[in-house]
Amino acid sequence: MINVNEKIPEFHLQTLNSSYILRVLPTGHLINLHYGHKIKHRKCFDCLYQNYSIEVGNETNYNEKYTPFTLETAKLEISSYGKGDYREPAIHLNFADNSRVSDFKYKDYNIFKGKIGFKKQPEVRSKDNQTLQIILVDKIKSIELHLFYKIIEKCDVIVRSAKLINKSNKKVKIEKIMSFNLDLDNDDFEVFTLSGKWIKEGQISKQTLNKGTYYIDSKRGVSSSEHNPFLGLNNNSGEVYGFSLIYSGNHQGLVEINSYDIIRIQMGINPFDFQWLLDKGEKFQTPEVMLTFSKKGFNGMSHNFHQMINDYIIPSQWRKYPRPIVFNNWEATYFDFDEETLLELAKKANKLGMELFVLDDGWFGRRNDDSTSLGDWYVNYNKIPSGLKSLSKKINEIGLDFGLWIEPEMISIDSKLYEKHPDWAVKLKDREPSLGRNQLLLDLCNPEVVDYLDKRFTEIFSDINISYVKWDMNRNFSDIYSSYLPQERQQEFYHRYILALYDLMQRLTTKFPGILFEGCASGGNRYNPALLYYMPQVWTSDNTDAIERLKIQYGTSFIYPTSTMGAHVSDIPNHQVRRNTPLESRFNTAAFGILGYELDIRELTTRQEEIIKEQIKYYKKHRQLLQYGRFYRIENPFTKNKAIWMVVSENQKEALVGYYQRLQESNPSLETIRLKGLDKEKIYKIKNRDQYITGSKFRKIFGEKHNSEKVEAYGDELIYAGFKPMSQYIGTGYNQNIRFVGDFGSRLYYLTTKK
Ligand code: DGJ
């Protein structure tokens, strides 16, 4: 809902639980009066406007007529360079006369419904939602800046973006243009980010803020596992602001507190090594960013993002679509497979109840390790003598859907493609290129390359019965140079690459709407909302260790819903950390994601097969709840020996709790788990999932399966007083009512309302 107080003017944007209020000052600058809790609309928000009553010492007076107004002390909605705001500008331009000062003043506004109409880049898929467009102008330089505020009321989200239009008849260089600038009162905020690295994505990082600037960014060409394009701010009152940038490339996020206790937040394309030449009449559209305010802490923030991603970002045909249970041959065989092996694996996968067979890396060219053949997207008949078409058919006949791994953006030096088109690789003319996983990037800035990839993969996908594609991307950028781009546009490389990537993804995903695409970049190196716009799920991490995954999935859940997180049960000792985790715990972790199995299932014992069959049955029964239930984090594995989380169905009639223990403590105390999101008035029956016991010694004592726990309680009891599981083993002996969890042990508890 948007209310406009025309006279001043003021704009009041309201979502279900938040208000965002803007005002135009007499100088023409647009400022923020409030962003946070929802407040009533009124005809004039004078009461929220504040300024110094006398000139501020040692600051630049914007204009004598408006003394004591200074830009440095204002809460600006957009900040530019050169008129007395000494904080980080959101926009920095370089004009034909080499001057760099710009100053944007209010000109007009528009309110419209539906899409803004981005060309070839992701845009939140809104139909009936209102958008406020504020038109600002720098009259001296004939440049317009449009700020967009798209309101997604039910998600408590405001989607911001900016568009720059060069109305002059000269070229303008954009040095920096962020998707938004937001200035707020500093309320003792702490900044919260998701940082990490390969096989360690989604790690929580918290910083207390002081005067100065805190930055996160990526200069890797991908959004990166180093810093997800996300910032969270929280204070002691349980208020949380979340900012999630819808962009897949180099990004920057910053939080700055200046001497006047104003906190500035910005996110957008990383200005580092970025420049964009805007010819006369041309426009530049920034990526969108989701802003949300939650009075219900970080869980509330996550619910808003999850709903946005599920309802407004992923392609509509995959909305609430039950995602299939995958068998992936990567950790089962790596490059070492032949057709016979694949068919054996498929038969076993089918017998165990899996639904989709994914043929991973190594099916093409001469690829028997990672040093060769990227770019040669033709089947290796030595490995698959009957070809892909026949293989996919055979797999279908076994009873499984067929899926394929590809890595379109790459080229190996040892490949036919490289022999033919060495200039298609990203590298400099006068330097030997540095390799990442032995490979080079393809220059997507060159439209010929994009057309080639489009054509080749269209041929492949049209020829076989394929229902899933894993789109991988396994290196960060280096040796940036495009032999296609003119010299004065070389600094456009990173952003042009991403726009071309979006173009390619758009072409293939619209041509093949029935193919479920899963994004991957050595795991989560390019996990971001923009990728989800094309591909509704992501391989969360190359780390398949269930215990490490607790942290990775816990962290990732701050922004991304379980319906987007690929999570597989793999072998022990685990290939990334050599840990031995019980099979039941491996499932219990993977169950809070899109379940898959990635191990040599030919080697399973009969007992392990039985266990997996039951796991899959259980997952299928609760799939909708696990993939689309409202996700609540309860206990934090970054600070505790345990992780606890739960999902609750929309109608609150069902819930599932995941309970995980890292190491067995000696003589553990009784536990209380305060559940969340339940209907306080309803009585819930709680029952643990029947799990098999690990270790023959324990089986002698306890029998095949763990004891069952059954509790009945009201929602309010479970929320406020907590669920009281049975006591754990405390070293004094065993009986049927002891809960033996052990190292890396876990439980799932299913809750249903009493009929
Ligand atoms: C990296 C991916 O994350 C893995 O799952 C696997 O697909 C390999 N690439 C294959 O090269």
CSV table of C-alpha atoms in Angstrom, one decimal, residues 36-461:
chain,number,residue,atom,x,y,z
A,36,GLY,CA,10.7,-0.2,10.6
A,37,HIS,CA,7.6,-1.0,12.6
A,38,LYS,CA,4.3,-0.2,10.9
A,39,ILE,CA,2.8,3.1,11.8
A,40,LYS,CA,-0.5,4.8,11.0
A,41,HIS,CA,-0.7,7.0,8.0
A,42,ARG,CA,-1.2,10.7,8.5
A,43,LYS,CA,-1.5,13.6,6.3
A,44,CYS,CA,1.9,15.1,7.2
A,45,PHE,CA,4.9,13.5,8.9
A,46,ASP,CA,6.4,16.7,10.2
A,47,CYS,CA,6.8,15.1,13.6
A,48,LEU,CA,9.3,12.6,12.1
A,49,TYR,CA,11.5,15.3,10.4
A,50,GLN,CA,14.4,16.5,12.3
A,51,ASN,CA,17.3,18.8,11.5
A,52,TYR,CA,19.9,20.9,13.4
A,53,SER,CA,18.5,24.3,14.4
A,54,ILE,CA,21.8,26.0,13.7
A,55,GLU,CA,24.7,25.6,11.4
A,56,VAL,CA,26.7,22.4,12.0
A,57,GLY,CA,30.4,23.1,12.7
A,58,ASN,CA,32.9,22.2,10.0
A,59,GLU,CA,30.4,20.7,7.6
A,60,THR,CA,29.6,21.9,4.1
A,61,ASN,CA,26.6,24.1,3.9
A,62,TYR,CA,24.6,22.7,0.9
A,63,ASN,CA,23.2,26.0,-0.1
A,64,GLU,CA,23.0,29.2,1.9
A,65,LYS,CA,19.3,29.5,1.2
A,66,TYR,CA,18.7,26.3,3.1
A,67,THR,CA,21.1,26.8,6.0
A,68,PRO,CA,21.6,24.8,8.3
A,69,PHE,CA,21.0,21.9,5.9
A,70,THR,CA,24.0,19.7,5.2
A,71,LEU,CA,23.9,16.5,3.2
A,72,GLU,CA,26.3,14.9,5.7
A,73,THR,CA,23.6,15.0,8.4
A,74,ALA,CA,20.7,14.0,6.3
A,75,LYS,CA,19.2,10.5,5.9
A,76,LEU,CA,19.4,10.2,2.2
A,77,GLU,CA,17.6,7.8,-0.1
A,78,ILE,CA,20.3,8.3,-2.7
A,79,SER,CA,23.7,9.8,-2.1
A,80,SER,CA,26.0,11.1,-4.7
A,81,TYR,CA,29.5,12.6,-4.7
A,82,GLY,CA,30.7,16.2,-4.3
A,83,LYS,CA,28.1,18.3,-2.5
A,84,GLY,CA,29.0,17.8,1.2
A,85,ASP,CA,28.1,14.2,1.9
A,86,TYR,CA,31.4,12.6,2.9
A,87,ARG,CA,30.0,9.1,3.4
A,88,GLU,CA,30.2,6.4,0.7
A,89,PRO,CA,28.2,7.7,-2.2
A,90,ALA,CA,25.8,5.3,-3.8
A,91,ILE,CA,26.4,6.8,-7.2
A,92,HIS,CA,29.6,8.1,-8.7
A,93,LEU,CA,29.7,9.4,-12.2
A,94,ASN,CA,32.4,10.7,-14.5
A,95,PHE,CA,31.2,13.2,-17.1
A,96,ALA,CA,32.6,14.1,-20.5
A,97,ASP,CA,34.4,17.2,-19.1
A,98,ASN,CA,36.0,14.8,-16.5
A,99,SER,CA,34.0,16.4,-13.6
A,100,ARG,CA,32.6,13.9,-11.1
A,101,VAL,CA,30.1,15.9,-9.0
A,102,SER,CA,26.4,15.0,-9.3
A,103,ASP,CA,23.4,16.1,-7.4
A,104,PHE,CA,20.0,14.4,-7.9
A,105,LYS,CA,16.8,16.3,-7.0
A,106,TYR,CA,13.2,15.3,-7.0
A,107,LYS,CA,11.2,15.8,-10.2
A,108,ASP,CA,8.2,13.5,-10.2
A,109,TYR,CA,6.8,10.2,-9.1
A,110,ASN,CA,4.7,7.4,-10.5
A,111,ILE,CA,2.8,4.5,-9.0
A,112,PHE,CA,2.2,1.4,-11.1
A,113,LYS,CA,1.3,-2.2,-10.8
A,114,GLY,CA,3.3,-5.2,-12.1
A,115,LYS,CA,6.8,-5.4,-13.4
A,116,ILE,CA,9.2,-2.6,-14.0
A,117,GLY,CA,10.2,-4.4,-17.1
A,118,PHE,CA,13.9,-5.3,-16.8
A,119,LYS,CA,15.5,-6.5,-19.9
A,120,LYS,CA,17.4,-9.7,-19.7
A,121,GLN,CA,18.0,-9.7,-16.0
A,122,PRO,CA,16.1,-11.1,-13.1
A,123,GLU,CA,13.2,-9.1,-11.8
A,124,VAL,CA,11.0,-10.1,-8.8
A,125,ARG,CA,7.9,-11.6,-10.5
A,126,SER,CA,5.2,-9.3,-9.2
A,127,LYS,CA,1.9,-9.0,-10.9
A,128,ASP,CA,-0.5,-7.1,-8.7
A,129,ASN,CA,2.0,-5.4,-6.4
A,130,GLN,CA,2.4,-1.7,-6.4
A,131,THR,CA,5.7,0.0,-7.3
A,132,LEU,CA,6.6,3.6,-6.5
A,133,GLN,CA,8.9,5.2,-9.0
A,134,ILE,CA,10.7,8.4,-7.9
A,135,ILE,CA,12.2,10.4,-10.6
A,136,LEU,CA,15.2,12.5,-9.7
A,137,VAL,CA,17.2,14.6,-12.0
A,138,ASP,CA,20.6,16.3,-12.2
A,139,LYS,CA,19.6,19.2,-14.3
A,140,ILE,CA,23.1,20.5,-14.9
A,141,LYS,CA,24.2,17.2,-16.5
A,142,SER,CA,20.8,16.2,-17.9
A,143,ILE,CA,20.9,12.8,-16.1
A,144,GLU,CA,17.8,11.2,-14.6
A,145,LEU,CA,17.9,8.7,-11.8
A,146,HIS,CA,14.8,6.6,-11.2
A,147,LEU,CA,14.4,4.9,-7.8
A,148,PHE,CA,12.0,2.0,-7.7
A,149,TYR,CA,10.3,0.7,-4.6
A,150,LYS,CA,8.3,-2.5,-5.3
A,151,ILE,CA,6.1,-3.5,-2.4
A,152,ILE,CA,5.5,-7.1,-1.6
A,153,GLU,CA,3.1,-6.6,1.2
A,154,LYS,CA,2.5,-10.2,2.4
A,155,CYS,CA,6.3,-10.8,2.6
A,156,ASP,CA,7.1,-7.5,4.4
A,157,VAL,CA,9.5,-6.8,1.6
A,158,ILE,CA,10.3,-3.7,-0.3
A,159,VAL,CA,12.3,-4.4,-3.5
A,160,ARG,CA,14.6,-1.5,-4.4
A,161,SER,CA,16.5,-0.7,-7.5
A,162,ALA,CA,17.7,2.3,-9.5
A,163,LYS,CA,17.9,3.2,-13.2
A,164,LEU,CA,20.2,5.9,-14.6
A,165,ILE,CA,19.2,7.5,-17.9
A,166,ASN,CA,21.6,9.6,-19.9
A,167,LYS,CA,19.5,12.4,-21.4
A,168,SER,CA,22.5,14.5,-22.3
A,169,ASN,CA,24.2,14.3,-25.7
A,170,LYS,CA,27.5,13.3,-24.2
A,171,LYS,CA,28.9,10.0,-22.8
A,172,VAL,CA,28.8,9.4,-19.1
A,173,LYS,CA,31.0,6.9,-17.3
A,174,ILE,CA,29.4,5.2,-14.3
A,175,GLU,CA,32.0,4.5,-11.7
A,176,LYS,CA,29.6,3.2,-9.1
A,177,ILE,CA,25.9,2.7,-8.9
A,178,MET,CA,24.4,0.8,-6.0
A,179,SER,CA,21.0,-0.8,-6.0
A,180,PHE,CA,20.0,1.2,-2.9
A,181,ASN,CA,21.1,3.6,-0.2
A,182,LEU,CA,19.4,3.6,3.1
A,183,ASP,CA,20.2,5.9,6.0
A,184,LEU,CA,18.7,5.2,9.5
A,185,ASP,CA,19.2,6.2,13.1
A,186,ASN,CA,21.8,3.9,14.6
A,187,ASP,CA,20.1,1.8,17.2
A,188,ASP,CA,23.1,-0.2,18.5
A,189,PHE,CA,23.0,-2.5,15.5
A,190,GLU,CA,25.1,-5.5,15.0
A,191,VAL,CA,25.8,-6.6,11.5
A,192,PHE,CA,25.3,-10.2,10.5
A,193,THR,CA,26.7,-11.8,7.4
A,194,LEU,CA,27.1,-15.3,5.8
A,195,SER,CA,30.7,-15.9,5.0
A,196,GLY,CA,32.7,-18.9,4.2
A,197,LYS,CA,34.7,-20.7,1.6
A,198,TRP,CA,34.7,-24.0,-0.4
A,199,ILE,CA,33.1,-26.8,1.6
A,200,LYS,CA,32.4,-24.3,4.4
A,201,GLU,CA,29.6,-22.1,3.0
A,202,GLY,CA,27.0,-20.2,5.0
A,203,GLN,CA,29.1,-19.6,8.1
A,204,ILE,CA,27.6,-17.0,10.4
A,205,SER,CA,29.7,-13.9,11.1
A,206,LYS,CA,28.6,-11.2,13.5
A,207,GLN,CA,30.2,-7.8,14.1
A,208,THR,CA,29.5,-5.0,16.5
A,209,LEU,CA,29.4,-1.8,14.7
A,210,ASN,CA,31.5,1.3,15.4
A,211,LYS,CA,32.1,4.5,13.7
A,212,GLY,CA,33.5,3.7,10.3
A,213,THR,CA,32.6,1.4,7.5
A,214,TYR,CA,32.2,-2.4,7.3
A,215,TYR,CA,32.3,-4.0,3.9
A,216,ILE,CA,31.5,-7.4,2.4
A,217,ASP,CA,32.1,-8.0,-1.2
A,218,SER,CA,33.1,-10.4,-4.0
A,219,LYS,CA,35.7,-9.7,-6.6
A,220,ARG,CA,35.6,-13.3,-7.8
A,221,GLY,CA,33.2,-12.8,-10.7
A,222,VAL,CA,30.6,-15.0,-8.8
A,223,SER,CA,28.6,-13.9,-5.8
A,224,SER,CA,30.9,-16.3,-3.9
A,225,SER,CA,30.8,-18.5,-0.8
A,226,GLU,CA,33.2,-16.0,0.7
A,227,HIS,CA,30.4,-13.5,1.3
A,228,ASN,CA,26.8,-14.2,0.3
A,229,PRO,CA,25.2,-11.0,-1.1
A,230,PHE,CA,23.3,-10.5,2.1
A,231,LEU,CA,23.5,-8.1,5.1
A,232,GLY,CA,21.5,-8.4,8.3
A,233,LEU,CA,21.2,-5.8,11.1
A,234,ASN,CA,19.9,-6.6,14.5
A,235,ASN,CA,19.6,-4.9,17.9
A,236,ASN,CA,18.6,-5.9,21.4
A,237,SER,CA,14.9,-5.3,20.8
A,238,GLY,CA,14.7,-8.3,18.4
A,239,GLU,CA,14.3,-6.0,15.4
A,240,VAL,CA,16.0,-7.2,12.3
A,241,TYR,CA,16.6,-5.7,8.9
A,242,GLY,CA,17.6,-8.0,6.1
A,243,PHE,CA,19.0,-7.0,2.7
A,244,SER,CA,19.5,-9.6,0.0
A,245,LEU,CA,20.8,-8.6,-3.4
A,246,ILE,CA,19.4,-10.3,-6.4
A,247,TYR,CA,22.7,-10.6,-8.3
A,248,SER,CA,25.1,-13.3,-9.3
A,249,GLY,CA,28.4,-11.5,-9.9
A,250,ASN,CA,30.8,-9.1,-8.1
A,251,HIS,CA,28.9,-7.4,-5.4
A,252,GLN,CA,29.5,-5.0,-2.5
A,253,GLY,CA,27.6,-4.5,0.7
A,254,LEU,CA,28.5,-1.8,3.3
A,255,VAL,CA,27.4,-0.5,6.6
A,256,GLU,CA,28.7,2.9,7.6
A,257,ILE,CA,28.2,4.8,10.8
A,258,ASN,CA,29.2,8.4,10.5
A,259,SER,CA,30.0,11.0,13.3
A,260,TYR,CA,26.3,12.0,13.5
A,261,ASP,CA,25.2,8.4,14.4
A,262,ILE,CA,23.5,7.8,11.1
A,263,ILE,CA,23.9,4.3,9.8
A,264,ARG,CA,24.1,3.9,6.0
A,265,ILE,CA,23.5,0.6,4.2
A,266,GLN,CA,24.2,0.0,0.6
A,267,MET,CA,24.3,-3.0,-1.7
A,268,GLY,CA,24.9,-3.4,-5.3
A,269,ILE,CA,27.3,-4.3,-8.1
A,270,ASN,CA,30.9,-4.0,-6.7
A,271,PRO,CA,32.3,-0.7,-7.9
A,272,PHE,CA,35.8,-2.3,-7.8
A,273,ASP,CA,37.1,-2.8,-11.4
A,274,PHE,CA,33.7,-1.7,-12.7
A,275,GLN,CA,32.9,1.1,-15.1
A,276,TRP,CA,30.1,1.5,-17.5
A,277,LEU,CA,30.0,3.8,-20.5
A,278,LEU,CA,26.6,5.2,-21.0
A,279,ASP,CA,26.1,6.7,-24.4
A,280,LYS,CA,23.6,9.4,-25.0
A,281,GLY,CA,20.0,8.2,-24.5
A,282,GLU,CA,21.2,4.9,-22.9
A,283,LYS,CA,19.9,3.5,-19.6
A,284,PHE,CA,21.5,1.5,-16.9
A,285,GLN,CA,19.4,-0.7,-14.6
A,286,THR,CA,20.8,-1.9,-11.3
A,287,PRO,CA,19.9,-5.3,-9.9
A,288,GLU,CA,17.1,-5.5,-7.5
A,289,VAL,CA,17.6,-5.9,-3.7
A,290,MET,CA,15.1,-7.2,-1.2
A,291,LEU,CA,14.8,-5.1,2.0
A,292,THR,CA,12.8,-6.6,4.9
A,293,PHE,CA,12.1,-5.5,8.4
A,294,SER,CA,11.1,-8.1,11.0
A,295,LYS,CA,10.1,-7.6,14.6
A,296,LYS,CA,10.3,-11.3,15.1
A,297,GLY,CA,14.1,-11.7,15.0
A,298,PHE,CA,16.0,-13.5,12.4
A,299,ASN,CA,13.5,-16.3,12.0
A,300,GLY,CA,11.0,-13.6,11.0
A,301,MET,CA,13.4,-12.2,8.5
A,302,SER,CA,14.1,-15.6,7.0
A,303,HIS,CA,10.4,-16.3,6.6
A,304,ASN,CA,10.0,-13.2,4.6
A,305,PHE,CA,12.9,-14.1,2.3
A,306,HIS,CA,11.8,-17.7,2.0
A,307,GLN,CA,8.3,-16.7,0.9
A,308,MET,CA,9.7,-14.2,-1.5
A,309,ILE,CA,12.0,-16.8,-3.1
A,310,ASN,CA,9.3,-19.5,-3.3
A,311,ASP,CA,6.5,-17.2,-4.5
A,312,TYR,CA,8.1,-14.3,-6.4
A,313,ILE,CA,11.6,-15.4,-7.5
A,314,ILE,CA,11.8,-19.0,-8.7
A,315,PRO,CA,10.2,-19.9,-12.1
A,316,SER,CA,6.4,-20.2,-11.6
A,317,GLN,CA,6.2,-23.8,-12.9
A,318,TRP,CA,8.4,-25.0,-9.9
A,319,ARG,CA,6.4,-23.1,-7.2
A,320,LYS,CA,5.5,-25.6,-4.5
A,321,TYR,CA,6.5,-28.4,-6.8
A,322,PRO,CA,7.6,-31.5,-5.0
A,323,ARG,CA,11.3,-31.8,-5.8
A,324,PRO,CA,12.4,-35.3,-6.7
A,325,ILE,CA,14.7,-37.5,-4.7
A,326,VAL,CA,18.0,-37.7,-6.6
A,327,PHE,CA,20.6,-40.3,-7.1
A,328,ASN,CA,23.9,-38.6,-8.2
A,329,ASN,CA,26.9,-40.7,-9.3
A,330,TRP,CA,29.6,-38.2,-8.4
A,331,GLU,CA,30.8,-39.4,-5.0
A,332,ALA,CA,29.9,-43.0,-6.0
A,333,THR,CA,32.2,-43.2,-9.0
A,334,TYR,CA,33.8,-39.8,-9.7
A,335,PHE,CA,35.1,-40.0,-13.3
A,336,ASP,CA,35.5,-43.8,-13.2
A,337,PHE,CA,32.3,-45.2,-14.7
A,338,ASP,CA,30.9,-46.9,-17.7
A,339,GLU,CA,27.4,-47.5,-19.0
A,340,GLU,CA,27.1,-50.8,-17.2
A,341,THR,CA,28.0,-49.3,-13.8
A,342,LEU,CA,25.5,-46.5,-14.4
A,343,LEU,CA,22.7,-48.9,-15.1
A,344,GLU,CA,23.5,-51.0,-12.1
A,345,LEU,CA,23.4,-47.9,-10.0
A,346,ALA,CA,20.2,-46.8,-11.5
A,347,LYS,CA,18.6,-50.2,-10.9
A,348,LYS,CA,19.6,-50.1,-7.2
A,349,ALA,CA,18.5,-46.4,-6.9
A,350,ASN,CA,15.1,-47.4,-8.3
A,351,LYS,CA,14.8,-50.3,-5.9
A,352,LEU,CA,15.5,-48.1,-3.0
A,353,GLY,CA,12.8,-45.6,-4.0
A,354,MET,CA,14.8,-42.8,-5.6
A,355,GLU,CA,13.3,-40.9,-8.4
A,356,LEU,CA,15.9,-39.2,-10.5
A,357,PHE,CA,19.2,-40.4,-11.8
A,358,VAL,CA,21.8,-37.7,-12.3
A,359,LEU,CA,24.8,-38.4,-14.5
A,360,ASP,CA,27.5,-36.1,-13.2
A,361,ASP,CA,30.8,-35.0,-14.6
A,362,GLY,CA,32.8,-37.2,-17.0
A,363,TRP,CA,30.3,-38.2,-19.7
A,364,PHE,CA,31.8,-36.2,-22.6
A,365,GLY,CA,34.9,-35.6,-24.6
A,366,ARG,CA,37.9,-37.4,-23.2
A,367,ARG,CA,37.1,-36.4,-19.6
A,368,ASN,CA,38.5,-39.0,-17.2
A,369,ASP,CA,39.8,-36.4,-14.8
A,370,ASP,CA,39.4,-32.6,-14.4
A,371,SER,CA,42.2,-31.6,-16.8
A,372,THR,CA,40.5,-31.9,-20.1
A,373,SER,CA,37.5,-31.7,-22.4
A,374,LEU,CA,35.3,-28.9,-21.0
A,375,GLY,CA,33.7,-27.4,-24.1
A,376,ASP,CA,33.5,-30.7,-26.0
A,377,TRP,CA,29.9,-31.4,-25.1
A,378,TYR,CA,29.7,-34.7,-27.1
A,379,VAL,CA,29.2,-38.0,-25.4
A,380,ASN,CA,32.3,-40.3,-24.7
A,381,TYR,CA,31.3,-43.5,-26.5
A,382,ASN,CA,34.1,-45.4,-24.8
A,383,LYS,CA,32.3,-44.9,-21.5
A,384,ILE,CA,28.7,-44.8,-22.8
A,385,PRO,CA,28.7,-47.0,-26.0
A,386,SER,CA,25.0,-46.7,-26.7
A,387,GLY,CA,25.1,-42.9,-26.4
A,388,LEU,CA,23.2,-40.4,-24.2
A,389,LYS,CA,19.8,-40.9,-25.8
A,390,SER,CA,19.8,-44.6,-25.4
A,391,LEU,CA,21.2,-44.3,-21.8
A,392,SER,CA,18.5,-41.9,-20.8
A,393,LYS,CA,15.9,-44.2,-22.3
A,394,LYS,CA,17.3,-47.2,-20.4
A,395,ILE,CA,17.2,-45.2,-17.2
A,396,ASN,CA,13.7,-44.2,-17.9
A,397,GLU,CA,12.8,-47.8,-18.5
A,398,ILE,CA,14.3,-48.8,-15.1
A,399,GLY,CA,11.8,-46.3,-13.6
A,400,LEU,CA,13.9,-43.2,-13.0
A,401,ASP,CA,13.9,-39.8,-14.6
A,402,PHE,CA,17.2,-38.8,-16.2
A,403,GLY,CA,19.3,-35.8,-15.4
A,404,LEU,CA,22.7,-34.5,-16.6
A,405,TRP,CA,25.6,-32.5,-15.3
A,406,ILE,CA,27.0,-29.7,-17.5
A,407,GLU,CA,29.5,-26.8,-17.0
A,408,PRO,CA,28.7,-24.5,-20.0
A,409,GLU,CA,30.7,-21.5,-19.0
A,410,MET,CA,34.1,-23.3,-19.1
A,411,ILE,CA,36.8,-24.4,-21.5
A,412,SER,CA,39.7,-26.7,-21.0
A,413,ILE,CA,42.9,-25.9,-22.9
A,414,ASP,CA,43.0,-29.5,-23.7
A,415,SER,CA,39.9,-29.5,-25.8
A,416,LYS,CA,38.7,-29.4,-29.4
A,417,LEU,CA,36.8,-26.2,-28.7
A,418,TYR,CA,40.0,-24.5,-27.5
A,419,GLU,CA,41.9,-25.7,-30.6
A,420,LYS,CA,39.2,-24.1,-32.7
A,421,HIS,CA,38.5,-21.0,-30.7
A,422,PRO,CA,41.4,-20.0,-28.4
A,423,ASP,CA,40.1,-16.5,-28.5
A,424,TRP,CA,36.8,-17.6,-26.8
A,425,ALA,CA,38.7,-18.1,-23.5
A,426,VAL,CA,39.1,-15.3,-21.0
A,427,LYS,CA,42.8,-14.4,-21.0
A,428,LEU,CA,45.1,-11.6,-21.7
A,429,LYS,CA,47.2,-11.4,-24.9
A,430,ASP,CA,50.4,-10.8,-23.0
A,431,ARG,CA,50.1,-13.1,-20.0
A,432,GLU,CA,49.9,-16.8,-19.4
A,433,PRO,CA,46.5,-17.3,-17.9
A,434,SER,CA,46.2,-18.6,-14.3
A,435,LEU,CA,44.0,-21.7,-14.1
A,436,GLY,CA,41.3,-22.7,-11.6
A,437,ARG,CA,40.6,-26.4,-11.5
A,438,ASN,CA,42.7,-26.6,-14.7
A,439,GLN,CA,40.2,-24.6,-16.7
A,440,LEU,CA,39.5,-21.3,-18.2
A,441,LEU,CA,36.3,-19.3,-18.5
A,442,LEU,CA,34.5,-18.7,-21.8
A,443,ASP,CA,34.1,-15.1,-22.8
A,444,LEU,CA,30.4,-14.8,-22.5
A,445,CYS,CA,30.7,-11.1,-23.4
A,446,ASN,CA,31.1,-12.4,-26.9
A,447,PRO,CA,27.6,-13.1,-28.3
A,448,GLU,CA,29.0,-15.8,-30.6
A,449,VAL,CA,29.9,-17.8,-27.5
A,450,VAL,CA,26.5,-17.5,-26.0
A,451,ASP,CA,24.9,-18.5,-29.3
A,452,TYR,CA,27.1,-21.5,-29.6
A,453,LEU,CA,26.3,-22.7,-26.1
A,454,ASP,CA,22.6,-22.1,-26.6
A,455,LYS,CA,22.7,-24.1,-29.8
A,456,ARG,CA,24.8,-27.0,-28.4
A,457,PHE,CA,22.8,-27.5,-25.3
A,458,THR,CA,19.5,-27.1,-27.1
A,459,GLU,CA,20.6,-29.9,-29.3
A,460,ILE,CA,21.5,-32.1,-26.4
A,461,PHE,CA,18.4,-31.4,-24.4
